[in-house]
Short mmCIF file of C-alpha atoms in Angstrom, two decimals:
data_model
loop_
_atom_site.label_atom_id
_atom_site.label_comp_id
_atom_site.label_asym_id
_atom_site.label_seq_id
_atom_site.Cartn_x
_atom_site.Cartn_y
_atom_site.Cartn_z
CA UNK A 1 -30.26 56.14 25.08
CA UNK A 2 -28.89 52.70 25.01
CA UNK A 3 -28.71 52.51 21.05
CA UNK A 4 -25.96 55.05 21.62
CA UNK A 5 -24.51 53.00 23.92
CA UNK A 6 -24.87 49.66 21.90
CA UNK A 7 -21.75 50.27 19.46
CA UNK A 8 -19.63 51.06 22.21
CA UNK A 9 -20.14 48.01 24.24
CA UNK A 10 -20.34 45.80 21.06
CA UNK A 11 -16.38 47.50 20.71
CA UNK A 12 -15.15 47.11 24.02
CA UNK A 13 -16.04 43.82 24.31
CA UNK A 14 -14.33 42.43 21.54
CA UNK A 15 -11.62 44.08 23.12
CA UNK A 16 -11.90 42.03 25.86
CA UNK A 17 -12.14 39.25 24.43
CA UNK A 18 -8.67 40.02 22.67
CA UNK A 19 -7.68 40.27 26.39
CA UNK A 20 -8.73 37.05 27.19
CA UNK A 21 -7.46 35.66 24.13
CA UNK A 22 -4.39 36.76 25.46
CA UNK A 23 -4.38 35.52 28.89
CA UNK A 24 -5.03 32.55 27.71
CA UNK A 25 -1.49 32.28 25.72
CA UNK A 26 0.02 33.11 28.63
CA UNK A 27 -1.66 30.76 30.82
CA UNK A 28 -0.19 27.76 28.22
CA UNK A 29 3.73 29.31 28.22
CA UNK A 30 2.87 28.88 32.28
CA UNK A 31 1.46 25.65 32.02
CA UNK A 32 4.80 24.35 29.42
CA UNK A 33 7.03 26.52 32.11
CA UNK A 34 5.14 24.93 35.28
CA UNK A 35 5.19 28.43 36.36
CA UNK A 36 2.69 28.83 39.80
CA UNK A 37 1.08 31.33 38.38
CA UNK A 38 -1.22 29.41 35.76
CA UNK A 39 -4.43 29.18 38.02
CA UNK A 40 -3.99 32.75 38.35
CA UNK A 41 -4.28 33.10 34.20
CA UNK A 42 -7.04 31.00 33.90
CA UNK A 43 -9.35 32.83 36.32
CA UNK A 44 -8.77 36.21 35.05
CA UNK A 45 -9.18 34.13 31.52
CA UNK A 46 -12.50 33.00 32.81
CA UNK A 47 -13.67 36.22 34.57
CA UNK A 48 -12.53 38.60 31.39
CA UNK A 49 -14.22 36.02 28.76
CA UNK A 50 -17.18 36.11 30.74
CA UNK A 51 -17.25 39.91 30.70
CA UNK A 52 -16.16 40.25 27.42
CA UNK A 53 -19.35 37.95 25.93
CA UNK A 54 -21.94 39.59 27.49
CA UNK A 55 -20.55 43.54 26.48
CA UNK A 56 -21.14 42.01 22.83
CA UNK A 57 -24.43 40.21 23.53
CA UNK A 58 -25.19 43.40 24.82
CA UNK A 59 -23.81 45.42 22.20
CA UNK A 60 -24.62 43.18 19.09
CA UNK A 61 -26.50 44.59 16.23
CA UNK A 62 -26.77 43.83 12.59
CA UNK A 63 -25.37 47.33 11.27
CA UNK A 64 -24.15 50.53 13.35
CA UNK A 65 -22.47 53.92 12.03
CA UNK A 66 -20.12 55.14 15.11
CA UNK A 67 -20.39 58.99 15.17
CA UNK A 68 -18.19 61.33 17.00
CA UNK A 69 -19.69 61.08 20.78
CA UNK A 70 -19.55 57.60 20.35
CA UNK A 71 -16.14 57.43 19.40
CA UNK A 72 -15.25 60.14 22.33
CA UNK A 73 -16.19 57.62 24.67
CA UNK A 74 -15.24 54.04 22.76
CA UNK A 75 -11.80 55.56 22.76
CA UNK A 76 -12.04 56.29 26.38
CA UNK A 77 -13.65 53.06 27.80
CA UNK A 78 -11.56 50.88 25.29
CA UNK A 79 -8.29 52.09 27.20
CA UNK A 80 -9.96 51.98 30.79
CA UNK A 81 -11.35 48.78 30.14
CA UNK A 82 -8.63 46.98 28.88
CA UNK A 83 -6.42 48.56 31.86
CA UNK A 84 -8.78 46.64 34.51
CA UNK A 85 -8.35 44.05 32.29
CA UNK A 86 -4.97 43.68 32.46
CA UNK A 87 -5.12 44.28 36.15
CA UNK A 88 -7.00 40.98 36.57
CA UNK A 89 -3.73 38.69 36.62
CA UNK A 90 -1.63 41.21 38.44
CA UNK A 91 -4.28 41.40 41.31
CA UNK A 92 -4.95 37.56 41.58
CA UNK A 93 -0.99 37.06 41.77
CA UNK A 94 0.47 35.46 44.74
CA UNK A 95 1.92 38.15 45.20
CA UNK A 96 -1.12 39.90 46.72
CA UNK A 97 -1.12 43.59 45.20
CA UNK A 98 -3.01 45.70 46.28
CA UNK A 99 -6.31 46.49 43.86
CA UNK A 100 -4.77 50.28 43.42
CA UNK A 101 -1.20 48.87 42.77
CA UNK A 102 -2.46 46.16 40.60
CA UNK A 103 -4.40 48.78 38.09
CA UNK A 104 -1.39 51.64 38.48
CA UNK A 105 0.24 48.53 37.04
CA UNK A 106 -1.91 48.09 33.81
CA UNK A 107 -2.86 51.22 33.30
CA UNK A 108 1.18 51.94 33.37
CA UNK A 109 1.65 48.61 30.88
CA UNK A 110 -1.06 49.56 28.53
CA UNK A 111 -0.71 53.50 28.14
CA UNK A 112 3.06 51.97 27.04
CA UNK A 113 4.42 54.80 30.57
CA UNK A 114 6.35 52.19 31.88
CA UNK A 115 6.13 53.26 36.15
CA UNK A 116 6.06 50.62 38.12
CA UNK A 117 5.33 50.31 41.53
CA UNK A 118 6.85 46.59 41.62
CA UNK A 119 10.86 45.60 42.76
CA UNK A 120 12.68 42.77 42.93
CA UNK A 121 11.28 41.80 38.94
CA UNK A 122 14.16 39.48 38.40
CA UNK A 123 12.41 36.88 40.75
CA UNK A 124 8.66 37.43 39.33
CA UNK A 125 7.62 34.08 37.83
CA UNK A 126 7.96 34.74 33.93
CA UNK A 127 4.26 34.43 32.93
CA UNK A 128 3.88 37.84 35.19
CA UNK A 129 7.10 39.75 33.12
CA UNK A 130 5.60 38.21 29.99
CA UNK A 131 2.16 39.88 30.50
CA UNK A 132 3.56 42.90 31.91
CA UNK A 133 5.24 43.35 28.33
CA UNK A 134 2.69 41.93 26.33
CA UNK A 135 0.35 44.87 27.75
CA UNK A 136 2.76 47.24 26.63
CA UNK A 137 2.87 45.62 23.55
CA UNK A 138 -0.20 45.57 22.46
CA UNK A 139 -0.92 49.12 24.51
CA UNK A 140 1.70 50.09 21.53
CA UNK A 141 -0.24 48.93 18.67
CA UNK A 142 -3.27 50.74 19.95
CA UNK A 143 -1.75 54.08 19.99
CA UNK A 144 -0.77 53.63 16.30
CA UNK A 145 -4.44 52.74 15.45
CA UNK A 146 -5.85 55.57 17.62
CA UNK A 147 -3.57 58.19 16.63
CA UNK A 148 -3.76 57.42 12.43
CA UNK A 149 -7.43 56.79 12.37
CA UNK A 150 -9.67 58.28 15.43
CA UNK A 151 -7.90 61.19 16.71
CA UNK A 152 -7.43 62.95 13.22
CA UNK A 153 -11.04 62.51 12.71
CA UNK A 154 -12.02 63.68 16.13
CA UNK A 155 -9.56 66.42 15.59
CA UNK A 156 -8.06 66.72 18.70
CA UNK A 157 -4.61 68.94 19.32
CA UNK A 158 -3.66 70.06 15.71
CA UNK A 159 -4.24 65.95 15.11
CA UNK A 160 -6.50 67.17 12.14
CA UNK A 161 -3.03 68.11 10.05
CA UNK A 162 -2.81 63.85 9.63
CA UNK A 163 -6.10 63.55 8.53
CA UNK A 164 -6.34 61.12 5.84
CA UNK A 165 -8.70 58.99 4.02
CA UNK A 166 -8.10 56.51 6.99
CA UNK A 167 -9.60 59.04 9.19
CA UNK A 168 -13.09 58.72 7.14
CA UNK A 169 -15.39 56.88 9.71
CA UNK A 170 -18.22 56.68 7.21
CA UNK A 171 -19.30 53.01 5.51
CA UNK A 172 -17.64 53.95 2.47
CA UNK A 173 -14.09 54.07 4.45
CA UNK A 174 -14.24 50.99 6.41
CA UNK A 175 -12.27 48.78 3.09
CA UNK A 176 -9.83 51.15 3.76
CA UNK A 177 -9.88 51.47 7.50
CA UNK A 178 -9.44 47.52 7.73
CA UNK A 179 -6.71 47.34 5.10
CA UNK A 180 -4.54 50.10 7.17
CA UNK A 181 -5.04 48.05 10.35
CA UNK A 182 -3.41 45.18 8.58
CA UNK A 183 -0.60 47.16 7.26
CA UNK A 184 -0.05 48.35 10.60
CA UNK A 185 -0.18 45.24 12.14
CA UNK A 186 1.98 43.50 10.08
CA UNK A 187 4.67 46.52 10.12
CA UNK A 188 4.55 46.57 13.88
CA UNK A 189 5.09 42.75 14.21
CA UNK A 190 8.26 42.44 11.52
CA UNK A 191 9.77 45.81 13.31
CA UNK A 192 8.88 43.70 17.26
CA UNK A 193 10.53 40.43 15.23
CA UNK A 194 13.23 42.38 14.00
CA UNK A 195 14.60 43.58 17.43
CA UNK A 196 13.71 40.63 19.36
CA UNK A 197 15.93 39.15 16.73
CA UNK A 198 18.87 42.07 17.28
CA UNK A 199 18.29 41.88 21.16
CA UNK A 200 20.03 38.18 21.21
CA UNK A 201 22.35 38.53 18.92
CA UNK A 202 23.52 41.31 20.55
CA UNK A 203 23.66 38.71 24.08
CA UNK A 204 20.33 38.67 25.40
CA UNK A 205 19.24 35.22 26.26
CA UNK A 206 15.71 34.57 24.37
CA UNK A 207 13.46 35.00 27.19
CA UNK A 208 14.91 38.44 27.60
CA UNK A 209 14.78 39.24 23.78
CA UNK A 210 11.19 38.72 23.19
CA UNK A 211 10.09 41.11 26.50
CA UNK A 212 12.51 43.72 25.68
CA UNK A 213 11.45 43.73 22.30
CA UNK A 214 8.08 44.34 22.73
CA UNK A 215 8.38 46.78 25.46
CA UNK A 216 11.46 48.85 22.83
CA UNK A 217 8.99 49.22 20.17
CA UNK A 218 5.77 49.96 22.18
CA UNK A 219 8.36 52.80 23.74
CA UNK A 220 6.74 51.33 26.93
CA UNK A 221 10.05 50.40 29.06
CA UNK A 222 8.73 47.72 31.19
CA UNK A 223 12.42 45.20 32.11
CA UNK A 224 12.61 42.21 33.60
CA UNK A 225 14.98 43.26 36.24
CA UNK A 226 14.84 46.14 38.65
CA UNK A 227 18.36 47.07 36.48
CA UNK A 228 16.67 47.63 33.88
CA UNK A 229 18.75 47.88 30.72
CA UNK A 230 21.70 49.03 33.26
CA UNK A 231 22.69 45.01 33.17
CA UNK A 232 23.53 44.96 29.67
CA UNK A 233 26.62 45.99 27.63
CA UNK A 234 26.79 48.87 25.28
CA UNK A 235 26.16 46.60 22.12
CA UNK A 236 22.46 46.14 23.77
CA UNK A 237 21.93 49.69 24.16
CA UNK A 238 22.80 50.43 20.63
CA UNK A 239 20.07 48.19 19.63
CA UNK A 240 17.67 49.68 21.89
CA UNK A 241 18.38 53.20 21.08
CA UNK A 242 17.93 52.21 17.00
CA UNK A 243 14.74 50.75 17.98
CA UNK A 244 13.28 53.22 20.51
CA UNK A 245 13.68 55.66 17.23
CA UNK A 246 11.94 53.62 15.13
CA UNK A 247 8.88 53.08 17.72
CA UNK A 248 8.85 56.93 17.58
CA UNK A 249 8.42 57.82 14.30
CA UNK A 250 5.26 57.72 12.12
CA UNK A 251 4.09 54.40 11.12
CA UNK A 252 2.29 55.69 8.09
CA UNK A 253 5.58 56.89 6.96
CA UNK A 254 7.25 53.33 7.29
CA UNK A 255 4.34 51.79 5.74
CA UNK A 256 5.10 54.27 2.91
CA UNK A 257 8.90 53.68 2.85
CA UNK A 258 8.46 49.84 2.49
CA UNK A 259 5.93 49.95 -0.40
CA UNK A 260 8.20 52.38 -1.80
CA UNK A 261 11.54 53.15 -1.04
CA UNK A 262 12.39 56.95 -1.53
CA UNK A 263 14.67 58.74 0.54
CA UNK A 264 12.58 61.46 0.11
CA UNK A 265 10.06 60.23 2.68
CA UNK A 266 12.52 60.46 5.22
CA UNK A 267 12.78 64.27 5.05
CA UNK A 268 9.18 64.65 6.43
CA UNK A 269 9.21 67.51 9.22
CA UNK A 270 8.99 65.63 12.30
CA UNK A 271 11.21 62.92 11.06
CA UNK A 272 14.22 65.59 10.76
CA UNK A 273 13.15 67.65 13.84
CA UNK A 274 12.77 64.18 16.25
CA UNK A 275 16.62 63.23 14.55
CA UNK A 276 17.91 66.91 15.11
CA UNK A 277 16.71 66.93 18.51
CA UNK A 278 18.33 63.96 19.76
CA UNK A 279 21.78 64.46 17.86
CA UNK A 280 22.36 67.87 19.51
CA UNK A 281 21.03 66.87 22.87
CA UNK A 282 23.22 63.92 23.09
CA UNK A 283 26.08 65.34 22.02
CA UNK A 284 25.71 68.56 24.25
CA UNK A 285 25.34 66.06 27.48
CA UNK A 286 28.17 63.91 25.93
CA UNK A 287 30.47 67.10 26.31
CA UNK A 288 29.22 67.34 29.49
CA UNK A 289 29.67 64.02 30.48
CA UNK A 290 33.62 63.78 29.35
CA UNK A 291 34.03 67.77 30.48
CA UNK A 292 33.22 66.69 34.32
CA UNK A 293 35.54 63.36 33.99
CA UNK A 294 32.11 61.18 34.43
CA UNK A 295 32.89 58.73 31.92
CA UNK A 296 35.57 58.12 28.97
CA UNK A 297 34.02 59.57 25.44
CA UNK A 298 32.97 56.43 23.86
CA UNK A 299 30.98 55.22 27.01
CA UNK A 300 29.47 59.02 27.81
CA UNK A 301 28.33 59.21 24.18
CA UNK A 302 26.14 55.40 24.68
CA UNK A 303 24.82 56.51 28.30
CA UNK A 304 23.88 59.73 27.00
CA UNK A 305 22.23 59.17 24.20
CA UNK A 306 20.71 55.64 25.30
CA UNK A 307 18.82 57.56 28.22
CA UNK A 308 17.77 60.54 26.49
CA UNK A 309 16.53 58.82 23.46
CA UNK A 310 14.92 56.86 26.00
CA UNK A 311 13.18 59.84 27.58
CA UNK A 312 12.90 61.62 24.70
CA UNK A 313 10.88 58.88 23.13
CA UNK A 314 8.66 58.32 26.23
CA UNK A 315 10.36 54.65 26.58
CA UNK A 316 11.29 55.24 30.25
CA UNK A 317 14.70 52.53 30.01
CA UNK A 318 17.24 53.33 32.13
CA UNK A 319 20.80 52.22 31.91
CA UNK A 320 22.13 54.50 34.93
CA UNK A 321 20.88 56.69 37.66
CA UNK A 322 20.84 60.42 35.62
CA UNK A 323 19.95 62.42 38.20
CA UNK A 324 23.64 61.38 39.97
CA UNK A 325 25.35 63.66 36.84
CA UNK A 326 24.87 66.69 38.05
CA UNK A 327 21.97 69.43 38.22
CA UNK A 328 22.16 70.28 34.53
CA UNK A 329 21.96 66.78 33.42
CA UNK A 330 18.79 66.74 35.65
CA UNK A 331 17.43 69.88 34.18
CA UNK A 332 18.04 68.62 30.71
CA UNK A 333 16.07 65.25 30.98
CA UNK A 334 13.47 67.08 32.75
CA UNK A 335 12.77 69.72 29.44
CA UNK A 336 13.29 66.97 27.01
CA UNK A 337 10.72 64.84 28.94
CA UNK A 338 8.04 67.04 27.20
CA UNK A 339 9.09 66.70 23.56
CA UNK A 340 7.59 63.13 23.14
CA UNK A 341 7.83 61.34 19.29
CA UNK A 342 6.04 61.66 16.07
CA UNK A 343 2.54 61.55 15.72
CA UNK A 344 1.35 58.60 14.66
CA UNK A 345 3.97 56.92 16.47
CA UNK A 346 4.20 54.82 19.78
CA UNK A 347 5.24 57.39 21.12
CA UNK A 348 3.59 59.77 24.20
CA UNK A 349 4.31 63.30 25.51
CA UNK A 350 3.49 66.70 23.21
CA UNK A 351 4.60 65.53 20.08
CA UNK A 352 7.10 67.21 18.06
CA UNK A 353 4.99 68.86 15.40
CA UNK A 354 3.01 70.51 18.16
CA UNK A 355 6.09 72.16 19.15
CA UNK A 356 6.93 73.28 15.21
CA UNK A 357 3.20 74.48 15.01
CA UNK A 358 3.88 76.70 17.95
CA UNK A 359 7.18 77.80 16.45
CA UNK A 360 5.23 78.49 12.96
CA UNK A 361 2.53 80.61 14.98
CA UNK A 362 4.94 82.24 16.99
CA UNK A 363 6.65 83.33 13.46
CA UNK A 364 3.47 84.15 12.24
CA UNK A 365 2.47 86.60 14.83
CA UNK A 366 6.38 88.26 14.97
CA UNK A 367 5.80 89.11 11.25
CA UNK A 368 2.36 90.63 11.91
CA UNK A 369 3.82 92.80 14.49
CA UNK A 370 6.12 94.26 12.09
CA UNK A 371 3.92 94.15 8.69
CA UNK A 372 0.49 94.75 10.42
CA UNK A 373 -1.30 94.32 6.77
CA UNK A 374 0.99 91.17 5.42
CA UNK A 375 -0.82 88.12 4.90
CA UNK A 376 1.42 85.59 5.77
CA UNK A 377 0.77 81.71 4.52
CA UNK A 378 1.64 78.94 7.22
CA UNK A 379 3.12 75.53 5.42
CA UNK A 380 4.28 72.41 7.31
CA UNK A 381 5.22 69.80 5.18
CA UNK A 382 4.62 71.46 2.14
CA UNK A 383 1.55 72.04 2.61
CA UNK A 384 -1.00 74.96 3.40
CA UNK A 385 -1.57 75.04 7.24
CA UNK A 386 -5.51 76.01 8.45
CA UNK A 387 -5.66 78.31 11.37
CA UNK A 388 -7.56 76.50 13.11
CA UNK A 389 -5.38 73.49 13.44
CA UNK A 390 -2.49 75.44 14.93
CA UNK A 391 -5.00 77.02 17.32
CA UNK A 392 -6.45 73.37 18.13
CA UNK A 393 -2.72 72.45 18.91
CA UNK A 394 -1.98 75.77 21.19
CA UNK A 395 -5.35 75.24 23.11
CA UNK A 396 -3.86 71.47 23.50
CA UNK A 397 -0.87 72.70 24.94
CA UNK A 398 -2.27 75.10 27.50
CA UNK A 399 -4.78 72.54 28.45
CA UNK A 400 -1.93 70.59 28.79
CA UNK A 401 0.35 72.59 30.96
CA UNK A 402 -3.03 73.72 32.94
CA UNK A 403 -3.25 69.89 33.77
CA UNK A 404 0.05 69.26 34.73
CA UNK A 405 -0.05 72.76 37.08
CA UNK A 406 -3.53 71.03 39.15
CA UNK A 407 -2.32 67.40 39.21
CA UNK A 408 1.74 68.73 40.65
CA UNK A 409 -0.97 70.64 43.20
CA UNK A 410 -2.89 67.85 44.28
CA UNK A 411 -0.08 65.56 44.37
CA UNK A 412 2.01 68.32 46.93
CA UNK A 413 -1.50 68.31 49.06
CA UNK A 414 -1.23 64.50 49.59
CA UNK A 415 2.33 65.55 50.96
CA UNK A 416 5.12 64.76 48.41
CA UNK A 417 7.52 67.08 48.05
CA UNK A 418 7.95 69.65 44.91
CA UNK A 419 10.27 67.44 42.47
CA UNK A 420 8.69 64.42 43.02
CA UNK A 421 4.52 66.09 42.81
CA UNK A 422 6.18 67.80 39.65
CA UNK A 423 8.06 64.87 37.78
CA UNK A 424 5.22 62.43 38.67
CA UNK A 425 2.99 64.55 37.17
CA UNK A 426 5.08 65.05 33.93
CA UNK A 427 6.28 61.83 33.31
CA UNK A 428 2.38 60.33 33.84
CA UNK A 429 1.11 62.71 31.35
CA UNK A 430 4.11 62.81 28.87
CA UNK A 431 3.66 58.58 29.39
CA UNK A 432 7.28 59.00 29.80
CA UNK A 433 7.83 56.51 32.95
CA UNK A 434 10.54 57.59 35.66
CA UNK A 435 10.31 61.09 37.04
CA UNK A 436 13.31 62.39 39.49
CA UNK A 437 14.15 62.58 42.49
CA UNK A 438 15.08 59.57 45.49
CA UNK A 439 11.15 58.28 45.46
CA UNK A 440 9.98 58.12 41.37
CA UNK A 441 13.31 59.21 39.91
CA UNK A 442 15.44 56.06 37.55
CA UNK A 443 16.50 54.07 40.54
CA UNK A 444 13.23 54.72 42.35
CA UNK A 445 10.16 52.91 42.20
CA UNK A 446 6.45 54.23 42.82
CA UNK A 447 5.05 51.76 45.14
CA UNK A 448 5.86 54.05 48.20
CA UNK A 449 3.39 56.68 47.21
CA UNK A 450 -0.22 57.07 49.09
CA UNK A 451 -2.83 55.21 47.51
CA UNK A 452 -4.23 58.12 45.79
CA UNK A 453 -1.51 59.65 44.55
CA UNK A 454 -1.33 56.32 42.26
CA UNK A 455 -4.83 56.85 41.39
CA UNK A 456 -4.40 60.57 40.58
CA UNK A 457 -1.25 59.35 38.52
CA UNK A 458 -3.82 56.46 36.83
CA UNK A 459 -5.71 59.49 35.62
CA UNK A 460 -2.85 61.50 34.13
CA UNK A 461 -1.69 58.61 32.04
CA UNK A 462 -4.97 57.89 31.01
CA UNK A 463 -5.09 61.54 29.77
CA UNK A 464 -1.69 61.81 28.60
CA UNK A 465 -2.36 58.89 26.60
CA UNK A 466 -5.61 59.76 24.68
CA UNK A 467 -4.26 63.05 23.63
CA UNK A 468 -6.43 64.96 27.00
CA UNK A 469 -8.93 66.81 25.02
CA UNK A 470 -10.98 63.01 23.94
CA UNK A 471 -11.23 61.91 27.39
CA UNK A 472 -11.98 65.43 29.13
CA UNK A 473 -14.55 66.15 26.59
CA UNK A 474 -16.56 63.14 28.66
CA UNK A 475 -16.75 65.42 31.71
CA UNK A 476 -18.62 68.56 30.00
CA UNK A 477 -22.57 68.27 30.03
CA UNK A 478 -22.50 69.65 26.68
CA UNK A 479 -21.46 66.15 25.58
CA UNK A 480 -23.76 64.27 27.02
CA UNK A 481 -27.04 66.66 26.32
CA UNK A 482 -26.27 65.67 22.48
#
């Protein structure tokens, strides 16, 4: 039994050794800042390292071929290990959060959701706001990674319809494997470059161009001020909204475009769909906006589509309080919390080609009614679409909406009222960020909520993140009698 488990904890702790690794950069910028936190970096440094070294020690063997299980539960203890993790420095703080608070944190920071249950941000030391985004960050990059290479093998909600050569887990695919990882990583870091870059000239000072940069293109939405992106003008939020777009569509695709520019590329389904979605949504609250007198056209056009890109994307940036324009404007962001980005993207929530799936399948079964003996061909991309890929997606979805009815439930029964038990729940599982409503809403915070609410909430992003179906498969016995 613990051959199976060898692989896994060979994996995980290299992961947390990238952790450490990390840590450890941020315990220098404390030490060149004199920021009070640094003792606090180098003992979760320590206690991570430590950790990490003995998982591979433990895990360490000359050659290993990972086979589904095992990559059902790397996936899952990768993310829930490298959330306690990140916890480590956010616990040890002088601050003194609470253990729950302190992992609601990092799981928040690394499943790129963006709730916080911290205020008052603009007087955290920086080495604190610095890991906060750097969790995001690199929470960001392993979405892309998961969501082009293990969960198109695994195939988990339709995820099979990306399945490429990448998605080949066998010896034979590992050149491959390592020399998408690279392209990824390199793509990921000129794109962060690029808008940290856009962020100051736009009138960001540095400090504030570098964390809102990586926390735009992780669509994570972690500021550095309880504001946050409400502080800056509308040349800021221009920039963000370009770059939240970018975070959300597929990184294959931009891989693609770069080695070879065709404009072509850019007409992929989900690409046109995402774009469509947010055009006519921001321009129907726009009219809104200037209808009710709220704001002058120019300004109504930025606020809207700033915060619903924002949502739409799963980023979680807020530039005003939404829920003050009225009950449509609150009934809008609440739908359009569910669409989520592109798969392969940084991107949480359904996904938009789960929703044209459903749409195709919903076609599919309209025609049937009326030509009973057609045969009728599904294409998506122009290409051939298996059956059972659309029904993998529509069991994804109700498992999905079956999830978010039992966690609104349980969060009611700890005694929070209906929008708040129902936004929580939405925006942890869409990875989203603020939900509505006075208590988790845009100019709320979730530090007020009962200890296990936050660790319910822990779960849902968890599960939100990894797609649901790879980390519930964990709790059927079926998976673990082989």
């Amino acid at each position: 039994m613990f051959a199976f488990f060898r692989p896994v904890l060979l994996v995980v702790g290299i992961l947390t050794l990238i952790m450490t690794g990390l840590m450890s950069c941020v315990a220098l910028f404390a030490f060149w800042r004199g920021d009070p936190e640094l003792s606090v970096f180098l003992i979760s440094a320590a206690i991570a390292g430590g950790a990490g070294l003995t998982l591979v020690l433990l895990g360490r063997q000359a050659r290993f071929h990972l086979v589904a299980r095992q990559l059902y539960l790397l996936t899952s203890l990768s993310w829930l290990g490298m959330s306690l993790v990140g916890a480590l420095p956010l616990f040890f703080s002088h601050f003194q959060l609470s253990f729950v608070d302190a992992v609601f944190e990092a799981v928040s920071g690394i499943t790129t959701t963006g709730s916080t249950v911290l205020s008052g941000l603009e007087q955290l030391p920086p080495s604190l706001l610095l890991w906060r985004s750097m969790l995001q960050w690199l929470g960001g990059l392993g979405v892309i990674g998961m969501a082009v290479s293990i969960l198109p093998f695994l195939r988990v909600g339709g995820m099979r319809l990306f399945h490429t050569e990448s998605s080949d887990w066998s010896d034979k695919s590992i050149p491959r494997i390592q020399t998408l990882a690279r392209l990824l990583v390199a793509i990921y870091l000129c794109i962060s470059l690029a808008c940290m870059l856009a962020y100051w000239l736009a009138g960001m000072n540095l400090f504030d161009a570098i964390n809102h940069a990586m926390t735009t293109v992780s669509t994570g939405g972690y500021a550095t001020d309880d504001r946050s992106m409400g502080r800056f003008d509308e040349r800021v939020l221009w920039v963000a909204i370009v770059f939240m777009l970018l975070g959300a569509l597929p990184f294959t695709l931009i891989i693609a475009f770069v080695q070879r520019p065709r404009l072509a590329l850019l007409s992929n389904s989900q690409v046109m769909a995402l774009l469509s979605v947010v055009a006519v949504v921001s321009l129907l609250l726009s009219a809104f906006l200037v209808w009710n007198g709220e704001l002058p056209l120019f300004s109504a056009l930025t606020q809207a589509t700033f915060n619903l890109v924002s949502v739409i994307t799963t980023t979680g940036y807020a530039s005003a309080d939404y829920t003050q324009w009225g009950a449509f404007s609150v009934a809008l962001f609440f739908v359009v919390m569910f669409i989520g980005g592109c798969s392969g993207s940084t991107s949480g929530g359904m996904k938009v080609f789960r929703f044209q799936l459903s749409y195709l399948f919903l076609r599919s079964q309209i025609r049937k009614l009326v030509h009973p003996s057609g045969v009728f061909v599904t294409r998506y991309n122009g290409k051939t679409v298996q059956d059972d890929i659309i029904l993998s997606a529509v069991a994804f979805s109700f498992l999905f909406f079956l999830t978010l009815a039992v966690l609104t439930l349980l969060l009611a029964l700890l005694g929070l009222d209906l929008v708040t038990s129902l936004s929580a729940a939405a925006t942890a599982l869409t990875n989203v960020g603020p939900g509505l409503g006075d208590i988790v809403g845009p100019a709320g915070n979730f530090q007020p909520l009962p200890s296990t609410a936050k660790w319910l909430l822990c779960f849902g992003m968890l599960l939100g993140r990894l797609e649901l179906l790879t980390m519930m498969v964990l709790f059927t016995p079926m998976f673990w009698r082989g």
